[in-house]
Tab-separated table of C-alpha atoms in Angstrom:
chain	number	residue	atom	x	y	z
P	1	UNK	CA	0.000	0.000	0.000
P	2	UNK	CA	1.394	3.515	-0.849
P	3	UNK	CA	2.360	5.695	1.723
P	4	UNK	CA	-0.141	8.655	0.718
P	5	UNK	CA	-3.179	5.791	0.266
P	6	UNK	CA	-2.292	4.789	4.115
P	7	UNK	CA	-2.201	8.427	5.182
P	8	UNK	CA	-5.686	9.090	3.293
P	9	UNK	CA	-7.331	5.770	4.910
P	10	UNK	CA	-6.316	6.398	8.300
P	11	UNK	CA	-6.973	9.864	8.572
P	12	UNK	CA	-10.043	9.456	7.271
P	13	UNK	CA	-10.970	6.543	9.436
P	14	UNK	CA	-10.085	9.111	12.570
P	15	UNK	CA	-12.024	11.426	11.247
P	16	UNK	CA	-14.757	9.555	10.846
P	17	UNK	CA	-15.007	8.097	14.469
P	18	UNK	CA	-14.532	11.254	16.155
P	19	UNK	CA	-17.339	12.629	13.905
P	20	UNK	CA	-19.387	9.502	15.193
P	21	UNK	CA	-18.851	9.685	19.114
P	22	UNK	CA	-17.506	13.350	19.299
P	23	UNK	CA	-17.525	12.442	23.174
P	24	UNK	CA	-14.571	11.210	22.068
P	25	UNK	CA	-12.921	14.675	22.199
P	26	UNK	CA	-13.796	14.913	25.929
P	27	UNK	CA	-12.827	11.827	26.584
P	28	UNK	CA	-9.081	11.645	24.807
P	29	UNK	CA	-8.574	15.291	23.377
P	30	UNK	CA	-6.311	16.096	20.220
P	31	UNK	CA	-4.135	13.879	21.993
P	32	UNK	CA	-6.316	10.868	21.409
P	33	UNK	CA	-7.512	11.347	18.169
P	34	UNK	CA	-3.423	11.733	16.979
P	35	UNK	CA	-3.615	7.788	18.629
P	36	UNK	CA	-6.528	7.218	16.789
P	37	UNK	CA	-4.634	8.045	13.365
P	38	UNK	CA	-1.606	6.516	14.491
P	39	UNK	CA	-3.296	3.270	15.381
P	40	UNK	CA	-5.031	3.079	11.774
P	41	UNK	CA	-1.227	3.441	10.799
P	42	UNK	CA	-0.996	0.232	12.890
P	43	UNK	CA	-3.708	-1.601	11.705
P	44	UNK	CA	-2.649	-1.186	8.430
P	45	UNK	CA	0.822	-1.972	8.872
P	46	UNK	CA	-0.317	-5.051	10.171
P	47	UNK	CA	-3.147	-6.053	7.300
P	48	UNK	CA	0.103	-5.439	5.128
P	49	UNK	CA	2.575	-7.975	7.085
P	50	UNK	CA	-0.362	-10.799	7.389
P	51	UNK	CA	-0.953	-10.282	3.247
P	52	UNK	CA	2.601	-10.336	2.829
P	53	UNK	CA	2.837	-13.675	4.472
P	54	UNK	CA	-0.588	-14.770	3.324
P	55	UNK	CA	-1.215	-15.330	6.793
P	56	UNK	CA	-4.473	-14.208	8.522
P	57	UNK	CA	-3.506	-15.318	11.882
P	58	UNK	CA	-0.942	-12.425	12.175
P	59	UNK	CA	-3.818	-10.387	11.812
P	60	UNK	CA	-5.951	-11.917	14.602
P	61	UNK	CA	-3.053	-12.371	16.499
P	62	UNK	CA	-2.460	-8.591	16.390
P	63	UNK	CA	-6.268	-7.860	16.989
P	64	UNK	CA	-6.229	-10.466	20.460
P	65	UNK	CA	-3.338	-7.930	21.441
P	66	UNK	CA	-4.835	-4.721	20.646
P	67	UNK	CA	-7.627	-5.210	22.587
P	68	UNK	CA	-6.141	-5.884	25.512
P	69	UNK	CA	-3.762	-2.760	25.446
P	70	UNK	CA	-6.721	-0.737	24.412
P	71	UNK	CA	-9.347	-1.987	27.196
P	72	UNK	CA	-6.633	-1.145	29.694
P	73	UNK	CA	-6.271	2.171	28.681
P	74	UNK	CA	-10.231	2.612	28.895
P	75	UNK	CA	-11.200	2.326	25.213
P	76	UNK	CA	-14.188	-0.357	24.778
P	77	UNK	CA	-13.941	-3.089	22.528
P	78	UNK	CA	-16.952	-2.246	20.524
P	79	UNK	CA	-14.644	1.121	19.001
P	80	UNK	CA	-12.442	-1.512	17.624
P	81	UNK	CA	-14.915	-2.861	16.301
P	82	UNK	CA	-16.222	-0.066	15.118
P	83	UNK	CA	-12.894	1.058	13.696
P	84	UNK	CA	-12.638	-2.415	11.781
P	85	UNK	CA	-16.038	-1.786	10.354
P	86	UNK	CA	-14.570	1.917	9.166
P	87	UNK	CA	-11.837	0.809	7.412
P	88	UNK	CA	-14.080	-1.861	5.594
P	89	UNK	CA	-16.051	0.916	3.922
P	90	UNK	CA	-13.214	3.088	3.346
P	91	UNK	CA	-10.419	0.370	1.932
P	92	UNK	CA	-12.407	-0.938	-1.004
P	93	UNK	CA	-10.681	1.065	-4.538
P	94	UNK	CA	-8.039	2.628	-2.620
P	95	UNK	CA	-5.915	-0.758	-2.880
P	96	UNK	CA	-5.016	-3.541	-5.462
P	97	UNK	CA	-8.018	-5.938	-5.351
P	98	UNK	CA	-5.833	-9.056	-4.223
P	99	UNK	CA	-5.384	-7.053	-1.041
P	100	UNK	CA	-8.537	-5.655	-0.944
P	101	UNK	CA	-10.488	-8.907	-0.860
P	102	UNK	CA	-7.371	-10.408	2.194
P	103	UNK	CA	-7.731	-7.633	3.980
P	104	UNK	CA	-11.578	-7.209	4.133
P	105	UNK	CA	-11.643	-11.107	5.090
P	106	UNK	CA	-8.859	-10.293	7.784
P	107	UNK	CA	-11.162	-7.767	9.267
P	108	UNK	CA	-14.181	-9.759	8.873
P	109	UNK	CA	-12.369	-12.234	11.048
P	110	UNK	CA	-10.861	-9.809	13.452
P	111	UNK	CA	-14.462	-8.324	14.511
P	112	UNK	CA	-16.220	-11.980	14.776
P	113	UNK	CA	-13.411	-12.630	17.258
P	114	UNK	CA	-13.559	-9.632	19.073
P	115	UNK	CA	-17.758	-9.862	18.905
P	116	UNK	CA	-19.890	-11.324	21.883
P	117	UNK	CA	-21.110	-14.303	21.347
């Protein structure tokens, strides 16, 4: 993924969450909405390693982690979700299809694990 497609996807993933729950900006401040952005970074760092390796697990492995860093630091798992479900509707025609259709099944993955049963 280029560099300027990354910085379009997860700024406007940020963007779009804070515009969602602008409690957010209460809650975490600037401050947390830079995190917000840099953790799309992170997400899509790590959609990038697992289609690189044509491995899913590293992306569900990744996911099992996140959550548990970001439910200690307060942030409920449903935003995750909710983030995952963001960059679904924002990834499609920004990337090469082969990655496109990994990716959106990594994510599809990542939310049924993180989901209640």
């Amino acid at each position: 993924m280029r560099i300027d497609v990354k910085n379009k996807v997860a700024s406007e993933t940020a963007k779009s969450i804070y515009a969602a729950y602008p409690t957010l900006w209460d809650r975490f401040g600037e401050r947390g909405f830079m995190h917000t952005e840099k953790d799309n970074h992170h997400h899509l760092d790590h959609l990038e390693t697992a289609f690189s390796l044509n491995d899913e697990k590293v992306f569900i492995d990744y996911t099992i982690w996140l959550e548990t860093v970001l439910t200690s630091r307060n942030v409920e798992t449903a935003l995750i979700i909710d983030n995952f479900e963001r960059l679904q509707k924002i990834l499609p025609g920004n990337i090469e299809k082969d990655e496109e259709v990994f990716m959106m099944r990594c994510l599809t993955k990542a939310i049924a694990v993180l989901s209640p049963s």
